[in-house]
XYZ file of C-alpha atoms in Angstrom:
286
model
C -15.289 13.386 -88.243
C -16.656 12.618 -84.778
C -13.342 11.665 -83.210
C -11.509 13.702 -80.609
C -9.163 16.289 -82.148
C -5.884 17.351 -80.539
C -4.384 20.545 -81.959
C -0.739 21.599 -81.824
C 1.905 23.247 -83.989
C 5.575 23.211 -84.876
C 7.828 26.070 -85.904
C 10.010 25.733 -89.000
C 12.155 28.636 -90.185
C 10.045 31.082 -88.149
C 6.859 29.737 -89.755
C 4.118 28.079 -87.697
C 2.792 24.799 -89.076
C -0.379 23.423 -87.556
C -0.719 19.776 -86.561
C -3.976 18.048 -85.690
C -4.382 14.559 -84.360
C -7.641 12.765 -85.137
C -7.983 9.375 -83.516
C -4.549 7.801 -83.898
C -3.432 9.798 -86.963
C -1.548 13.070 -87.140
C -2.304 15.481 -89.971
C 0.125 18.248 -90.961
C -1.192 21.438 -92.518
C -0.426 21.492 -96.228
C -1.704 25.060 -96.272
C 0.968 26.156 -93.797
C 3.650 24.171 -95.618
C 2.646 25.776 -98.922
C 3.272 29.252 -97.487
C 6.964 28.402 -97.741
C 6.562 28.791 -101.532
C 3.630 31.181 -101.775
C 2.695 33.095 -98.604
C -0.183 34.948 -100.277
C -1.860 32.084 -102.184
C -0.873 28.781 -100.491
C -3.534 26.835 -102.367
C -1.638 27.379 -105.640
C 1.421 25.229 -104.729
C -0.892 22.500 -103.404
C -2.945 22.351 -106.595
C 0.172 22.506 -108.776
C 1.710 19.609 -106.826
C -1.459 17.523 -107.139
C -1.472 17.863 -110.939
C 1.753 15.851 -111.134
C 1.266 12.306 -112.433
C 3.709 10.774 -109.945
C 1.978 12.565 -107.064
C -1.447 11.265 -108.103
C 0.019 7.756 -108.279
C 1.543 8.158 -104.809
C -1.700 9.467 -103.307
C -3.609 6.599 -104.873
C -1.173 4.005 -103.569
C -1.378 5.421 -100.039
C -5.172 5.216 -100.134
C -5.135 1.659 -101.465
C -2.915 0.613 -98.569
C -4.848 2.470 -95.864
C -8.415 3.015 -97.048
C -10.725 0.094 -97.784
C -13.397 2.490 -99.106
C -11.114 4.156 -101.646
C -12.745 4.459 -105.081
C -10.290 2.792 -107.407
C -12.211 3.403 -110.641
C -12.298 7.166 -110.117
C -8.622 7.105 -109.166
C -7.720 5.335 -112.421
C -9.461 8.090 -114.373
C -7.394 10.737 -112.571
C -4.185 8.755 -112.984
C -4.688 8.472 -116.726
C -5.349 12.208 -117.071
C -2.656 13.476 -114.708
C 0.209 15.413 -116.302
C -1.849 16.809 -119.163
C -2.160 20.591 -119.533
C -5.926 20.328 -119.126
C -5.738 18.272 -115.943
C -6.848 20.022 -112.766
C -6.810 18.676 -109.213
C -7.567 20.153 -105.811
C -7.715 18.567 -102.353
C -11.490 18.836 -102.121
C -11.993 17.374 -105.582
C -9.659 14.490 -104.731
C -11.503 13.773 -101.482
C -14.982 14.047 -102.993
C -14.329 11.908 -106.069
C -12.183 9.139 -104.532
C -13.400 9.100 -100.909
C -9.801 9.715 -99.808
C -8.875 9.879 -96.118
C -5.187 10.781 -96.338
C -6.056 14.427 -97.005
C -8.731 16.492 -95.279
C -9.786 19.948 -96.419
C -12.258 22.598 -95.321
C -13.113 25.948 -96.892
C -13.604 29.224 -95.069
C -11.670 31.456 -92.673
C -11.017 28.629 -90.208
C -10.457 26.064 -92.920
C -7.366 24.652 -94.521
C -5.908 21.496 -96.004
C -4.183 18.839 -93.909
C -2.568 15.519 -94.795
C -1.189 12.546 -92.909
C 2.556 12.780 -92.358
C 3.366 10.299 -95.163
C 1.721 12.633 -97.668
C 2.607 15.959 -96.053
C 6.312 15.152 -96.016
C 6.202 14.256 -99.713
C 4.717 17.676 -100.367
C 7.381 19.312 -98.202
C 10.074 17.478 -100.177
C 8.572 18.738 -103.426
C 8.716 22.277 -102.056
C 12.331 21.869 -100.884
C 14.341 18.845 -99.666
C 16.037 21.089 -97.108
C 12.662 22.359 -95.887
C 11.445 18.759 -95.558
C 14.356 17.869 -93.250
C 13.538 20.783 -90.949
C 9.871 19.729 -90.898
C 10.795 16.133 -90.023
C 13.103 17.312 -87.243
C 10.456 19.514 -85.636
C 7.668 16.979 -86.143
C 9.664 14.274 -84.355
C 10.516 16.737 -81.599
C 6.793 17.458 -81.152
C 5.892 13.797 -80.759
C 8.435 13.469 -77.957
C 7.298 16.665 -76.255
C 5.756 16.150 -72.813
C 3.173 18.893 -73.316
C 1.972 17.194 -76.495
C 1.754 13.837 -74.761
C -0.245 15.532 -72.014
C -2.719 16.752 -74.630
C -3.095 13.199 -75.905
C -3.655 11.897 -72.370
C -6.213 14.641 -71.776
C -8.031 13.638 -74.939
C -8.000 10.011 -73.820
C -9.463 11.032 -70.472
C -12.281 12.900 -72.223
C -13.085 9.816 -74.261
C -12.970 7.711 -71.110
C -15.366 10.067 -69.352
C -17.713 9.940 -72.334
C -17.666 6.156 -72.291
C -18.192 6.078 -68.534
C -21.247 8.290 -68.965
C -22.972 5.623 -71.066
C -22.531 3.106 -68.273
C -24.587 5.256 -65.930
C -27.276 6.282 -68.420
C -27.977 3.214 -70.585
C -29.985 0.196 -69.546
C -29.497 -3.425 -70.689
C -31.172 -6.813 -70.403
C -28.690 -9.359 -71.801
C -25.193 -10.163 -70.545
C -21.809 -11.448 -71.739
C -20.049 -11.542 -68.346
C -20.083 -14.997 -66.673
C -22.986 -15.367 -64.256
C -22.133 -16.527 -60.767
C -22.735 -20.144 -59.888
C -24.565 -20.986 -56.677
C -21.279 -22.281 -55.256
C -19.558 -18.983 -56.000
C -22.353 -17.065 -54.315
C -21.848 -19.062 -51.135
C -18.052 -18.897 -51.102
C -16.402 -16.340 -48.812
C -13.244 -14.976 -50.454
C -10.212 -14.125 -48.355
C -9.375 -10.955 -50.288
C -11.670 -8.227 -51.574
C -9.644 -8.169 -54.797
C -10.902 -11.672 -55.517
C -14.475 -10.559 -54.985
C -13.981 -8.209 -57.918
C -12.127 -10.860 -59.943
C -14.965 -13.350 -59.563
C -17.626 -10.702 -60.247
C -15.964 -9.696 -63.537
C -13.889 -12.664 -64.729
C -15.655 -15.580 -63.017
C -12.526 -16.803 -61.249
C -10.112 -15.938 -58.448
C -6.502 -14.875 -58.995
C -5.361 -18.309 -57.841
C -7.703 -20.115 -60.240
C -6.458 -17.973 -63.145
C -2.843 -18.687 -62.202
C -3.514 -22.419 -62.112
C -4.989 -22.211 -65.610
C -2.074 -20.087 -66.885
C 1.073 -21.368 -65.117
C 3.431 -20.056 -67.804
C 2.230 -16.450 -67.691
C 3.809 -13.859 -65.413
C 1.686 -11.376 -63.483
C -2.028 -11.753 -62.832
C -5.347 -11.791 -64.642
C -5.554 -7.996 -64.644
C -2.253 -7.707 -66.527
C -3.696 -9.636 -69.480
C -7.144 -8.116 -69.788
C -8.246 -5.356 -72.160
C -9.101 -1.718 -71.579
C -12.816 -2.470 -71.541
C -12.485 -4.840 -68.589
C -10.126 -2.462 -66.796
C -12.691 0.318 -67.114
C -15.386 -1.900 -65.637
C -13.022 -3.051 -62.903
C -12.389 0.564 -61.921
C -16.136 1.163 -61.635
C -16.623 -2.031 -59.627
C -13.940 -0.957 -57.151
C -15.844 2.270 -56.478
C -19.139 0.433 -56.177
C -17.663 -2.162 -53.840
C -16.268 0.546 -51.572
C -19.716 2.112 -51.273
C -21.334 -1.265 -50.542
C -18.762 -1.970 -47.822
C -19.526 1.405 -46.231
C -23.213 0.430 -46.246
C -22.349 -2.790 -44.363
C -23.548 -5.016 -47.200
C -22.390 -8.611 -46.736
C -19.718 -10.008 -49.026
C -22.147 -12.506 -50.546
C -24.647 -9.773 -51.417
C -21.920 -7.506 -52.728
C -20.599 -10.248 -54.998
C -24.017 -10.695 -56.604
C -24.543 -6.952 -56.998
C -21.079 -6.476 -58.499
C -21.576 -9.318 -60.954
C -24.906 -7.865 -62.089
C -23.211 -4.478 -62.513
C -20.368 -6.025 -64.553
C -22.877 -7.772 -66.817
C -24.762 -4.528 -67.410
C -21.620 -2.490 -68.141
C -20.101 -5.069 -70.482
C -23.230 -5.197 -72.596
C -23.271 -1.407 -72.899
C -19.628 -1.303 -73.949
C -19.843 -4.206 -76.374
C -20.539 -1.950 -79.374
C -19.403 1.391 -77.955
C -17.278 3.285 -80.504
C -15.636 5.476 -77.868
C -14.004 2.541 -76.096
C -12.649 1.235 -79.417
C -11.188 4.655 -80.213
C -9.733 4.829 -76.723
C -8.084 1.425 -77.127
C -6.515 2.578 -80.400
C -5.333 5.831 -78.840
C -3.949 4.028 -75.819
C -2.004 1.619 -78.061
C -0.570 4.511 -80.049
C 0.467 6.359 -76.876
C 2.390 3.312 -75.719
C 4.184 3.035 -79.064
C 5.201 6.708 -79.201
C 6.394 7.100 -75.604
């Protein structure tokens, strides 16, 4: 996976349980949970649990609801065989054969098996209902923890910096930001904020308000993260142009050209999409 990873852990009954966040999903270590039942060979409880017919059905249902690339035919084969003495299942086999995303697993000294909370908590319940309650309590405490939220913000900032880098290194020819009309180029705006508004959105704050009389706030309150990122860059550029004594008319044209270039770069940028998802999730969990 090429998404940013945030690592953390919780402590349950003096045992450390690793948590990783990839994109907008948190994965709990099944390996660490399994040590509750078998400290020496944690893979054994995991494999035993995955042989259960009801567990296979649950895993398959989760994937059907959350994974459009889940291989249903292969799943049906496993579902029909589950529960038999000859049936064997492991996390890596499940992932490889069905293209599952609810469980991730890696071999080696730094490896381990992780699962999204929906699945991990089912495993914890199978190990011990009491143990599951302690895991839930600590997991919820983690999500409210300020240090953990700081890690998420830090990850978002890294993604933002990565996205910003593309703006300064890529070149473009086409545009999807409104081009300035000749009238707009000639017009002298009373506020510098409106210079930026026209350069990026093609209208002043007053013009937007007249078009949206029933909305509270301003145009910037209703735009997306992509436009806000560009707006931030335009503010820095405008400040430099003002220091260089560039006229407002010239600055408006330069800023509009810059907005066009940046928007085209970001149109298909995966980092900005991941950042928007992460930002939405941060808002929901705070």
